Structures are given as C-alpha cells and as structure tokens.
Coordinates of C-alpha atoms in Angstrom, one line a residue:
M1 CA -30.6 10.0 1.0
I2 CA -33.6 7.9 0.2
A3 CA -32.8 4.6 -1.5
P4 CA -35.4 3.3 -3.9
Q5 CA -36.0 -0.5 -3.8
D6 CA -34.6 -2.7 -6.5
I7 CA -37.4 -5.3 -7.1
R8 CA -35.1 -7.7 -9.0
T9 CA -33.9 -10.7 -7.1
A10 CA -30.3 -11.0 -6.0
D11 CA -28.4 -14.2 -6.9
P12 CA -25.8 -15.4 -4.3
T13 CA -24.1 -17.4 -7.0
I14 CA -23.5 -14.3 -9.1
A15 CA -22.4 -12.4 -5.9
A16 CA -19.8 -15.1 -5.3
D17 CA -18.6 -14.8 -8.9
I18 CA -18.3 -11.0 -8.6
T19 CA -16.4 -11.4 -5.3
A20 CA -14.0 -13.9 -7.0
G21 CA -13.4 -11.4 -9.9
Y22 CA -15.5 -13.1 -12.6
F23 CA -17.7 -10.8 -14.7
A24 CA -20.0 -12.6 -17.2
F25 CA -22.0 -10.2 -19.4
G26 CA -23.0 -10.0 -23.0
G27 CA -21.9 -13.5 -24.0
R28 CA -18.4 -12.9 -22.5
I29 CA -16.7 -14.0 -19.2
V30 CA -13.8 -12.0 -18.0
N31 CA -11.6 -12.9 -15.0
A32 CA -10.3 -9.7 -13.4
S33 CA -7.6 -11.7 -11.6
G34 CA -7.4 -9.2 -8.7
R35 CA -7.5 -6.1 -10.9
S36 CA -10.3 -3.7 -11.4
P37 CA -12.6 -4.9 -14.2
F38 CA -12.8 -1.3 -15.4
A39 CA -9.0 -1.3 -16.1
I40 CA -9.4 -4.4 -18.4
D41 CA -9.9 -4.2 -22.2
P42 CA -12.3 -7.0 -23.0
G43 CA -10.6 -7.1 -26.4
D44 CA -12.0 -8.5 -29.6
A45 CA -11.6 -12.2 -28.9
Q46 CA -15.3 -12.9 -29.5
G47 CA -16.0 -9.9 -31.7
S48 CA -16.5 -6.2 -31.1
D49 CA -20.2 -6.7 -30.5
H50 CA -19.5 -8.9 -27.5
A51 CA -16.9 -6.6 -26.2
A52 CA -19.2 -3.5 -26.4
A53 CA -22.1 -5.4 -24.8
W54 CA -19.7 -6.5 -22.0
Q55 CA -18.6 -3.0 -21.4
R56 CA -22.1 -1.6 -21.4
A57 CA -23.3 -4.2 -18.9
L58 CA -20.2 -3.8 -16.7
C59 CA -20.4 0.0 -16.6
G60 CA -24.2 0.0 -16.1
F61 CA -23.8 -1.7 -12.7
G62 CA -27.1 -3.6 -13.0
W63 CA -25.2 -6.5 -11.5
L64 CA -24.5 -4.6 -8.3
R65 CA -27.7 -5.8 -6.7
H66 CA -26.4 -9.3 -6.4
L67 CA -24.0 -8.2 -3.7
R68 CA -27.1 -7.9 -1.4
A69 CA -27.1 -11.7 -1.3
A70 CA -23.5 -11.8 0.0
D71 CA -22.2 -11.3 3.5
Q72 CA -23.1 -7.6 4.2
P73 CA -19.8 -6.2 5.5
A74 CA -17.9 -7.9 2.8
A75 CA -20.5 -7.0 0.2
G76 CA -20.2 -3.3 1.1
A77 CA -16.4 -3.4 0.9
R78 CA -16.5 -5.2 -2.5
G79 CA -19.1 -2.8 -3.8
R80 CA -17.1 0.3 -2.8
A81 CA -14.0 -1.2 -4.4
L82 CA -15.8 -1.7 -7.6
V83 CA -17.3 1.8 -7.6
T84 CA -13.9 3.2 -6.8
G85 CA -12.5 1.2 -9.7
F86 CA -15.0 2.8 -12.1
L87 CA -14.3 6.3 -10.8
D88 CA -10.6 5.8 -11.2
A89 CA -11.1 4.7 -14.9
H90 CA -14.0 7.0 -15.8
A91 CA -13.8 10.0 -13.4
R92 CA -15.5 12.5 -15.7
P93 CA -18.2 12.4 -18.3
S94 CA -16.9 11.6 -21.8
Q95 CA -17.8 10.1 -25.2
A96 CA -16.8 6.6 -24.0
V97 CA -19.2 3.7 -23.8
A98 CA -19.3 4.2 -20.0
W99 CA -20.9 7.6 -20.4
E100 CA -23.5 6.8 -23.0
P101 CA -26.8 8.1 -21.8
R102 CA -28.5 4.7 -21.3
V103 CA -25.4 3.3 -19.5
T104 CA -25.1 6.4 -17.3
A105 CA -28.8 6.3 -16.4
R106 CA -28.6 2.6 -15.6
R107 CA -25.6 3.1 -13.4
M108 CA -27.1 6.0 -11.5
L109 CA -30.2 4.0 -10.8
A110 CA -28.1 1.1 -9.6
W111 CA -26.0 3.3 -7.4
L112 CA -29.0 4.9 -5.8
S113 CA -30.8 1.7 -5.1
Q114 CA -27.8 0.0 -3.7
S115 CA -26.5 3.0 -1.7
P116 CA -27.4 1.5 1.7
V117 CA -25.0 -1.4 0.9
L118 CA -22.3 0.9 -0.5
L119 CA -22.4 3.5 2.2
A120 CA -22.7 1.3 5.3
G121 CA -19.3 1.5 6.8
A122 CA -17.9 3.8 4.2
D123 CA -15.4 6.5 5.2
R124 CA -15.9 10.2 4.5
A125 CA -13.6 10.2 1.5
F126 CA -15.6 7.5 -0.3
Y127 CA -18.9 9.1 0.7
T128 CA -17.8 12.5 -0.7
R129 CA -16.5 11.1 -3.9
F130 CA -19.6 8.9 -4.4
M131 CA -22.0 11.8 -3.9
Q132 CA -20.0 14.1 -6.1
S133 CA -20.1 11.5 -8.9
L134 CA -23.8 11.1 -8.6
A135 CA -24.2 14.8 -9.0
A136 CA -22.0 14.7 -12.1
H137 CA -24.1 11.8 -13.4
R138 CA -27.2 13.9 -13.0
A139 CA -25.6 16.9 -14.7
S140 CA -24.5 14.8 -17.6
L141 CA -27.9 13.3 -18.1
A142 CA -29.7 16.6 -17.8
Q143 CA -27.4 18.1 -20.4
R144 CA -27.9 15.2 -22.8
H145 CA -31.6 15.2 -22.3
S146 CA -32.0 18.9 -23.1
G147 CA -29.3 18.9 -25.7
G148 CA -30.8 16.8 -28.5
L149 CA -30.8 13.3 -27.2
A150 CA -33.3 11.4 -29.4
G151 CA -35.2 8.2 -29.4
E152 CA -36.0 5.6 -26.7
A153 CA -33.0 6.6 -24.4
R154 CA -34.9 9.8 -23.4
L155 CA -37.3 7.9 -21.2
P156 CA -34.7 5.9 -19.1
V157 CA -32.7 9.1 -18.7
A158 CA -35.9 10.9 -17.5
L159 CA -36.5 8.1 -15.0
A160 CA -33.0 8.5 -13.6
L161 CA -33.3 12.3 -13.3
A162 CA -36.6 11.9 -11.5
E163 CA -35.2 9.3 -9.1
Y164 CA -32.2 11.4 -8.3
G165 CA -34.4 14.3 -7.5
L166 CA -36.4 12.1 -5.1
C167 CA -33.3 10.6 -3.4
A168 CA -31.0 13.6 -3.0
A169 CA -31.6 15.9 0.0
D170 CA -32.8 19.5 -0.5
S171 CA -33.4 19.1 -4.2
V172 CA -36.8 20.6 -4.8
A173 CA -35.7 22.2 -8.1
L174 CA -34.1 19.0 -9.3
L175 CA -37.1 17.0 -8.4
R176 CA -39.4 19.4 -10.2
A177 CA -37.2 19.3 -13.3
G178 CA -36.9 15.5 -13.2
T179 CA -40.6 15.0 -12.7
A180 CA -41.4 17.3 -15.6
A181 CA -39.0 15.4 -17.9
L182 CA -40.5 12.1 -16.8
A183 CA -44.1 13.2 -17.5
S184 CA -43.1 14.6 -20.9
E185 CA -41.3 11.4 -22.0
I186 CA -44.1 9.1 -20.8
D187 CA -46.6 11.1 -22.8
A188 CA -44.3 10.8 -25.9
Q189 CA -43.4 7.1 -25.6
I190 CA -46.1 5.2 -23.8
L191 CA -49.2 4.7 -26.0
P192 CA -52.8 4.8 -24.9
D193 CA -53.1 1.0 -24.8
G194 CA -49.9 0.7 -22.7
G195 CA -47.5 -0.3 -25.5
H196 CA -44.2 1.4 -26.1
I197 CA -43.8 3.4 -29.3
G198 CA -40.8 1.3 -30.3
R199 CA -43.0 -1.9 -30.1
N200 CA -40.4 -4.1 -28.4
P201 CA -42.0 -6.1 -25.6
Q202 CA -38.7 -6.1 -23.7
T203 CA -38.9 -2.4 -23.4
L204 CA -42.0 -2.8 -21.2
I205 CA -40.0 -5.0 -18.8
D206 CA -37.1 -2.6 -18.7
L207 CA -39.3 0.4 -18.0
L208 CA -41.6 -1.2 -15.4
I209 CA -38.6 -2.6 -13.4
D210 CA -37.6 1.0 -12.8
M211 CA -41.1 2.7 -12.8
L212 CA -42.5 0.5 -10.0
P213 CA -39.7 1.5 -7.5
L214 CA -40.0 5.1 -8.6
R215 CA -43.7 5.1 -7.8
H216 CA -42.9 3.8 -4.3
A217 CA -40.1 6.4 -3.9
Y218 CA -42.6 9.2 -4.5
A219 CA -44.9 7.7 -1.8
A220 CA -42.0 7.3 0.6
R221 CA -41.2 11.0 0.2
G222 CA -44.9 11.9 0.7
I223 CA -44.9 13.5 -2.8
Q224 CA -47.6 13.0 -5.3
A225 CA -46.3 11.0 -8.2
P226 CA -47.1 12.5 -11.7
P227 CA -50.3 11.1 -13.0
Q228 CA -48.5 10.2 -16.2
L229 CA -46.4 7.7 -14.2
L230 CA -49.3 6.1 -12.4
N231 CA -51.5 5.9 -15.5
A232 CA -48.7 4.5 -17.6
I233 CA -48.0 1.7 -15.1
D234 CA -51.7 0.8 -15.0
R235 CA -51.8 0.6 -18.8
M236 CA -48.5 -1.2 -19.3
M237 CA -49.4 -4.2 -17.0
P238 CA -52.2 -5.6 -19.1
M239 CA -50.1 -4.8 -22.2
L240 CA -47.3 -7.0 -20.8
R241 CA -49.8 -9.8 -20.3
L242 CA -50.8 -9.6 -24.0
F243 CA -47.4 -10.9 -25.0
R244 CA -47.2 -13.6 -22.3
H245 CA -47.4 -17.2 -23.3
G246 CA -48.5 -20.1 -21.1
D247 CA -44.9 -20.8 -20.1
G248 CA -44.5 -17.3 -18.8
A249 CA -42.2 -16.1 -21.7
L250 CA -43.1 -13.2 -23.9
A251 CA -43.8 -13.5 -27.7
L252 CA -40.8 -12.9 -29.9
F253 CA -41.6 -9.7 -31.8
N254 CA -39.6 -6.5 -32.6
G255 CA -36.4 -7.1 -30.7
M256 CA -37.7 -9.4 -28.0
G257 CA -35.1 -12.0 -27.0
I258 CA -34.8 -14.3 -24.1
T259 CA -37.4 -13.8 -21.4
A260 CA -36.7 -14.1 -17.7
P261 CA -40.1 -15.5 -16.6
E262 CA -39.4 -14.9 -12.9
L263 CA -38.8 -11.2 -13.7
V264 CA -42.0 -10.9 -15.5
A265 CA -43.8 -12.6 -12.6
T266 CA -42.2 -10.2 -10.2
I267 CA -43.4 -7.2 -12.2
L268 CA -46.9 -8.6 -12.6
A269 CA -47.1 -9.2 -8.8
Y270 CA -47.2 -5.4 -8.4
D271 CA -50.4 -5.3 -10.6
D272 CA -52.9 -4.5 -7.9
A273 CA -55.8 -4.7 -10.4
R274 CA -54.7 -8.1 -11.7
A275 CA -56.0 -6.9 -15.1
Q276 CA -56.7 -9.2 -17.9
P277 CA -54.5 -9.1 -21.0
V278 CA -55.2 -6.5 -23.6
T279 CA -56.5 -8.4 -26.7
N280 CA -56.9 -5.5 -29.2
A281 CA -53.9 -3.2 -28.9
R282 CA -54.6 -0.9 -31.8
Y283 CA -52.1 1.7 -30.9
A284 CA -49.2 -0.7 -30.2
G285 CA -50.2 -2.8 -33.2
Y286 CA -50.8 -6.2 -31.6
Q287 CA -53.6 -8.7 -31.3
R288 CA -54.2 -11.6 -29.0
L289 CA -56.5 -14.6 -29.4
E290 CA -57.1 -17.0 -26.5
A291 CA -59.3 -20.0 -25.9
E292 CA -59.0 -22.9 -23.5
G293 CA -55.3 -22.5 -22.9
T294 CA -54.4 -21.8 -26.6
I295 CA -52.8 -18.4 -27.1
V296 CA -52.2 -16.7 -30.5
V297 CA -50.3 -13.3 -30.5
V298 CA -50.1 -11.4 -33.8
D299 CA -48.0 -8.4 -35.0
A300 CA -50.6 -6.1 -36.5
G301 CA -48.8 -2.9 -36.5
A302 CA -46.9 -0.5 -38.8
A303 CA -43.2 0.2 -38.4
P304 CA -42.5 2.6 -35.5
P305 CA -41.4 6.2 -36.2
Q306 CA -37.9 6.0 -37.6
V307 CA -36.0 7.3 -34.5
F308 CA -37.7 4.6 -32.4
S309 CA -37.3 1.7 -34.9
T310 CA -33.7 0.5 -34.2
Q311 CA -35.0 -2.7 -32.5
A312 CA -38.0 -3.3 -34.7
H313 CA -38.3 -6.2 -37.1
A314 CA -40.0 -6.8 -40.5
G315 CA -42.5 -9.2 -39.1
C316 CA -45.9 -7.6 -40.0
L317 CA -48.8 -10.1 -39.6
A318 CA -46.5 -12.7 -38.1
F319 CA -48.0 -14.8 -35.3
E320 CA -47.0 -17.1 -32.5
L321 CA -49.1 -20.0 -31.0
S322 CA -48.8 -21.7 -27.7
S323 CA -50.9 -24.4 -26.1
G324 CA -50.7 -24.5 -22.3
I325 CA -47.0 -24.3 -21.5
R326 CA -46.0 -25.6 -24.9
R327 CA -44.7 -23.2 -27.5
I328 CA -45.6 -24.5 -31.0
I329 CA -45.2 -21.7 -33.6
V330 CA -42.7 -19.0 -32.9
N331 CA -40.7 -16.3 -34.5
C332 CA -36.9 -16.5 -34.5
G333 CA -36.5 -13.7 -32.0
A334 CA -33.5 -11.4 -31.3
P335 CA -30.1 -12.8 -30.4
E336 CA -29.0 -12.1 -26.8
V337 CA -25.7 -10.6 -28.1
A338 CA -25.8 -10.0 -31.9
R339 CA -23.1 -9.9 -34.3
A340 CA -24.1 -7.7 -37.2
N341 CA -25.1 -10.6 -39.5
A342 CA -27.1 -12.4 -36.9
R343 CA -28.9 -9.2 -35.9
E344 CA -29.7 -8.4 -39.6
A345 CA -31.0 -12.0 -40.2
S346 CA -33.2 -11.9 -37.1
R347 CA -35.0 -8.8 -38.3
T348 CA -35.9 -10.0 -41.8
T349 CA -39.5 -11.1 -42.7
A350 CA -38.2 -14.6 -43.4
A351 CA -37.3 -14.9 -39.7
H352 CA -41.0 -14.6 -38.8
S353 CA -44.1 -16.8 -39.1
T354 CA -45.7 -14.8 -41.8
L355 CA -45.8 -14.4 -45.6
V356 CA -42.7 -13.2 -47.4
V357 CA -42.7 -12.1 -51.1
D358 CA -39.8 -13.1 -53.3
D359 CA -37.6 -13.6 -50.2
T360 CA -37.7 -9.8 -49.6
S361 CA -38.4 -8.2 -46.3
S362 CA -41.5 -6.0 -45.9
C363 CA -39.2 -3.3 -44.3
R364 CA -36.0 -1.7 -45.6
F365 CA -33.3 -1.3 -43.0
A366 CA -30.3 1.0 -42.8
T367 CA -27.8 -1.8 -43.0
N368 CA -25.4 -0.1 -45.4
A369 CA -22.3 0.7 -43.3
G370 CA -22.0 4.3 -44.4
L371 CA -25.7 5.0 -44.0
A372 CA -25.9 3.2 -40.6
R373 CA -23.4 5.7 -39.2
F374 CA -26.1 8.3 -39.4
V375 CA -29.4 6.4 -38.9
R376 CA -28.3 3.6 -36.6
D377 CA -30.1 0.5 -37.9
E378 CA -33.4 2.4 -38.3
I379 CA -36.2 1.2 -40.6
L380 CA -36.1 3.5 -43.6
A381 CA -39.3 2.1 -45.2
G382 CA -42.0 -0.4 -44.2
P383 CA -45.7 -1.0 -43.9
T384 CA -47.5 2.3 -43.3
V385 CA -51.1 1.1 -43.7
V386 CA -51.9 -1.9 -41.5
T387 CA -55.5 -2.9 -40.7
A388 CA -56.8 -5.2 -38.0
E389 CA -60.5 -6.0 -37.4
R390 CA -61.9 -8.6 -35.0
G391 CA -65.1 -10.6 -35.2
Q392 CA -66.8 -13.3 -33.1
D393 CA -69.3 -16.0 -34.0
D394 CA -70.0 -19.6 -33.3
A395 CA -66.9 -20.6 -35.3
G396 CA -64.6 -18.7 -32.9
T397 CA -62.7 -15.4 -32.8
H398 CA -61.7 -13.9 -36.1
L399 CA -58.9 -11.6 -37.1
F400 CA -58.9 -9.8 -40.5
L401 CA -55.5 -8.2 -41.2
S402 CA -53.6 -6.5 -44.0
H403 CA -50.5 -4.5 -44.6
D404 CA -49.0 -2.6 -47.6
G405 CA -45.3 -3.4 -47.0
Y406 CA -45.0 -4.9 -50.5
S407 CA -47.0 -2.3 -52.4
A408 CA -44.1 -0.1 -53.5
R409 CA -41.8 -2.8 -54.7
F410 CA -44.3 -5.4 -55.9
G411 CA -47.7 -3.7 -56.2
L412 CA -49.1 -6.3 -53.7
A413 CA -50.9 -6.1 -50.4
H414 CA -50.8 -9.0 -47.9
H415 CA -54.2 -10.0 -46.4
R416 CA -54.3 -12.6 -43.6
E417 CA -57.4 -14.0 -41.8
L418 CA -57.1 -16.0 -38.6
T419 CA -59.9 -17.9 -36.7
L420 CA -59.3 -19.5 -33.4
A421 CA -62.0 -22.1 -32.5
P422 CA -63.8 -21.7 -29.1
D423 CA -62.1 -24.9 -27.7
G424 CA -58.7 -23.6 -28.7
G425 CA -58.0 -26.8 -30.7
R426 CA -58.1 -25.3 -34.2
L427 CA -56.6 -22.2 -35.9
E428 CA -57.7 -21.6 -39.4
G429 CA -55.7 -19.3 -41.7
R430 CA -56.1 -17.7 -45.1
D431 CA -53.4 -15.7 -46.7
R432 CA -53.7 -13.9 -50.0
L433 CA -51.9 -11.3 -52.1
E434 CA -54.0 -8.6 -53.8
P435 CA -52.8 -6.2 -56.5
V436 CA -52.5 -2.5 -55.5
G437 CA -51.1 0.2 -57.7
K438 CA -48.4 -0.7 -60.3
R439 CA -47.8 -4.5 -60.1
A440 CA -44.6 -6.3 -61.0
A441 CA -44.7 -8.1 -64.3
G442 CA -45.1 -11.9 -64.3
A443 CA -45.7 -14.3 -61.5
V444 CA -44.0 -13.3 -58.2
P445 CA -42.9 -16.1 -55.8
Y446 CA -43.9 -16.0 -52.2
A447 CA -43.8 -18.3 -49.2
L448 CA -45.6 -18.7 -45.9
R449 CA -43.3 -19.7 -43.0
F450 CA -44.2 -21.3 -39.8
H451 CA -41.1 -21.4 -37.5
L452 CA -41.3 -24.1 -34.8
H453 CA -40.1 -24.1 -31.3
P454 CA -37.0 -26.3 -31.0
S455 CA -38.9 -28.7 -28.7
V456 CA -41.3 -29.5 -31.6
K457 CA -40.6 -32.2 -34.1
A458 CA -42.1 -32.0 -37.6
H459 CA -42.9 -34.9 -40.0
A460 CA -44.5 -34.2 -43.4
N461 CA -46.7 -36.8 -45.2
E462 CA -45.7 -38.1 -48.6
D463 CA -47.7 -35.7 -50.7
G464 CA -46.8 -32.7 -48.5
T465 CA -50.4 -31.7 -47.8
A466 CA -50.0 -32.1 -44.0
V467 CA -47.2 -31.8 -41.4
R468 CA -47.4 -33.5 -38.0
L469 CA -46.1 -31.4 -35.2
D470 CA -45.1 -33.3 -32.0
A471 CA -44.6 -31.6 -28.7
P472 CA -42.4 -33.4 -26.2
D473 CA -45.3 -34.1 -23.8
G474 CA -47.3 -36.0 -26.4
E475 CA -49.5 -33.2 -27.7
V476 CA -49.8 -33.3 -31.5
W477 CA -50.8 -30.6 -33.9
L478 CA -51.4 -31.1 -37.6
L479 CA -50.7 -28.4 -40.1
E480 CA -52.7 -28.9 -43.3
S481 CA -52.8 -26.7 -46.4
D482 CA -54.0 -26.5 -50.0
T483 CA -50.4 -25.8 -50.9
P484 CA -47.6 -28.4 -50.6
A485 CA -45.5 -28.1 -47.5
E486 CA -41.8 -28.5 -47.0
V487 CA -40.0 -28.9 -43.7
E488 CA -36.8 -26.9 -43.7
P489 CA -34.1 -25.9 -41.1
S490 CA -34.6 -22.8 -39.1
I491 CA -32.9 -21.1 -36.1
L492 CA -34.1 -19.7 -32.8
F493 CA -31.9 -16.7 -32.1
A494 CA -33.6 -16.0 -28.8
S495 CA -32.1 -18.9 -26.9
A496 CA -30.0 -19.1 -23.8
G497 CA -26.5 -20.2 -24.7
G498 CA -26.7 -18.8 -28.3
P499 CA -28.8 -19.5 -31.4
R500 CA -30.4 -22.9 -31.4
A501 CA -31.3 -25.1 -34.5
T502 CA -34.9 -25.8 -35.1
L503 CA -37.3 -26.4 -38.0
Q504 CA -39.8 -24.5 -40.1
V505 CA -42.7 -25.4 -42.3
K506 CA -42.7 -23.6 -45.6
L507 CA -45.7 -23.2 -48.0
A508 CA -44.3 -21.9 -51.3
S509 CA -46.4 -20.6 -54.2
D510 CA -46.5 -17.6 -56.6
T511 CA -49.0 -14.9 -57.5
S512 CA -50.5 -17.0 -60.3
R513 CA -52.1 -18.7 -57.2
P514 CA -52.4 -15.7 -54.9
E515 CA -54.2 -17.4 -52.0
V516 CA -53.2 -20.1 -49.5
R517 CA -55.6 -21.7 -47.0
W518 CA -54.2 -23.7 -44.0
T519 CA -55.3 -25.0 -40.7
L520 CA -53.5 -25.9 -37.5
Q521 CA -55.4 -28.5 -35.5
R522 CA -54.7 -30.3 -32.2
I523 CA -55.2 -34.0 -32.9
A524 CA -53.8 -35.4 -29.7
A525 CA -53.8 -33.9 -26.2
A526 CA -50.8 -33.8 -24.0
E527 CA -50.3 -36.8 -21.7
S528 CA -51.2 -34.7 -18.7
R529 CA -54.6 -33.8 -20.3
R530 CA -55.4 -37.5 -21.0
R531 CA -55.2 -38.5 -17.3

C-alpha cells in the first residue's frame, strides 16, 4: 500500500492529550477515562450542535496525524487501539454521523495517510480488519457518490475514491473509476478563476490540503494525474491569495471562520509558480484592491446555486480592509461551532460591512424548521444580477459594483463605488440605492455598517461626521461621511475561544436621501513605520 503524505503539521501537545484520553473538538473536551471515545455519548451538555461537531471531528480521524509526533511504537499501538475502538462501535456503514459521506471520506483519507504508523508492528488480525474496513469505506462512498449524493460533499468523496485507487494494490479498475469521478467533480465545482462554486474561502483550504498529496501520490505511482486536478491546483493557489490579508488570515466571507495562518502558509509553499493574487475573480465573485500594504477584499458575487449555498452569507458588496498586519474593517465571520441562532445571525447582511435595507437581509434562507429539513440551510432567494467593473487612473483603482438583492421586496438596487488611492492611505466610498421595478411606498430606512476588528478602538466626534479608528500599534484611520455616524456594539463570530465583542460604525439614512459618501483615510502611521 502506498501512503499519501499528510502535509499538515503534527502537534506533540495534541498527541499527548490523545494518549492521555482527552479529545477536544468542536468546542467540546471529552475525557475518555480509559474507555474508547467511540463508546462515549458526548451528550447535550453544551448543546446538540457541539455534540454533533465533536462526533464528526472524532469519527473523521483528522487528528490521527498528531500521533506522528509521539514516540513511534507507542503511537502505533495507540492509533491501532483507537481504530479498533471505532470499528467495534461502527463496524458497518449506516445512517449514523460516523458514516456521513464527508466524515467517511475524511476518515478514509486519514487512515490511508497514517497507515505506516498504524500498520508498523500490527498483527495479522488488525491488518486484515483494517484493510477490509477500508474496502467497505470505498464501497460505501462509491455507492453514495453514484446514488444521488448532492452538493459540495461530492468532491471530497471523489478525492477519497481516487486516493484509495492509488493506494490499494492491484486496483486498476478502482483507480480508473476514482480518477473519472475526481475529474468530473473538479469540472463541476472548481470555477475557471480557481474559486469554489460554494464561494467559501475555507473550502479552498480543505480541498488543497488533500489535492496536493493526491497529486504527489499519482507521481509516486508513475501515473499521469488527471489534467483537471493539476489545472485546478494551479488556479486555486492565486485564488487563495486573493482572500489573504497581511496577517496571513483569510477574509471573512461566505462561511469563512478562524484561519490557521500556518496551514495557509504550508499550502502556498507548494505553489511552484508563486503566482500573484487574483484581483478580478469574476466567476467566484470577488474583487481585490491592493496598494502599498493596504488590502481591500470585496464580495462581488451572486448567491451560489442552491445546493451549494448552505455555507453562503448575505454579504453582497461587503468589504474588508487591512493595513499591513492590521485588520481594520472586517465582517463578523462564521462561528467555529455554531448554535442555530449564532449561525443564522452570522449569515445576515447586518453581520457584514455593507449596506442593509430596513434591517432585512439581501438573501432569504431556509431557516424555518420544517423547510430546513428538506433544503438544509440553503439560500432560497438572493442577488441574481451582480455587476463589478474595474477602472484605473491617477486617483487610484476603482470598483463599480451593484446587486439586485433588494429589488423584489423593496424595488431597490444597491450600487457601491470604491476607490483605493495609489499610496494605500485612502479608500473612498459611495453607496446609493436606485429604484428598479415596483418600489415600496414611502421612505425606506437603510444603514451602512463598518464592522471593526476587536483590536481597533473607535471614537466618534461630537457631531458624528467622523470616527477615529485606533489600531493597537498606533496606526490611526479616520472614517468621515456626509451622514452622521454612530458607534455601536458588534460581535466577531470568527474568533478562537468563541464570539468576541467588538464595535461597528453605522451610517443610517432612508431613501429620501438615497446616497451616502464616505472616506477611510490613514491619518497616522504605525509606530514601526515612523522609525
């Protein structure tokens, strides 16, 4: 058996916790106390969302790699004991969480990559049971893939099928079938500019962390990798860079939560071309402006196809701004482990740095309990016509954007213009609402929201025409507008340790004044720049 490389790092601290029986996943820590963790019901002490997330992480075995950092003979014995515990609890494919397609694919990839640790010193009984279970994993995934599995899960499943075909001996037919499934799913889900059809930046990380070892595994077998895999990797690398801020974290759009910067750096180290970031991702629906260390990332895309929209947010035309390693303007992001109310709140338009009409989201979600049983948090309606044009002149780089997410309910289209100065020290904005179709009677309220990173402090002047934004290293930005500003509480959902309190600047008006002009200007450099 060929074992593909796992390019993620192994943490000896986590290895020690696993050896001691502590399993920390999904916002929950469980002490197995000498028992198999697979025989433990994590219960509902912290809510069913935490319990389900813990079970998925446990049964996905993504943590198994950490045992590489432990003493090898002991690591192998511990790993075999844990695999045996899983097989005792979940011997055959079923409808349980442990056999969900994504979880099954993740586990099979983990077992394949860590097979040298698991099989070194293993007796024949374990070896036989392990190999039989891998074959059952493959059969289950193949059946699900050909039997109506829909949405994003099809690509991770295809990756697992292709990798099994490469790793298992004498498996030409299985390799051919897995490679064909992989090529088909890449064509269906990876867009021409390298974005994923579901529009979540985290999906690029999750896919690349498995695609890169798979590319190497094809080479190790002396087999030509499908061109779809090679071309997708080449497109996805610069797309990943589009989302990357100066601190290494990714912009918080459409389901993106906490970034592991070291993981992103590991992935990008495999980018042989060292490609520059995509700036105009028309297919994925994102734009990037960059000048002298200032980065602006903008959501300029329509809602994904419904079956791929379960992670997507109602943040059309929202932007984030960073200056060097300082995050200034952000979106609220996705919670690491979301209870239903937190997840719903994080997906609303109000949780993004954009314009919201009458405190109503630009997308309609399947949040009704009965409806969600059938469409699983999908977006039922949202922007369908989104435009993005770029321009360049002596004043800087311009973006001209619009979306129709408010046309059906309010008869309004949102237009946003952004200009980043050549020195990166000034971002000019103009937001306006224009009537389209049948317009709602009377003046309709709306608000522009600028969510701040928790490290940024905000101080409004007396008449509300300007808000001073202080970064912790002494850099200062000033937000000025022709509309009075208010500083209000906000929350950063995408934060280690749980949601974190922060602030937002709100510019409120109504359609009797359908346009707001504003500027963000750096008025004091960071202390490090002054030296």
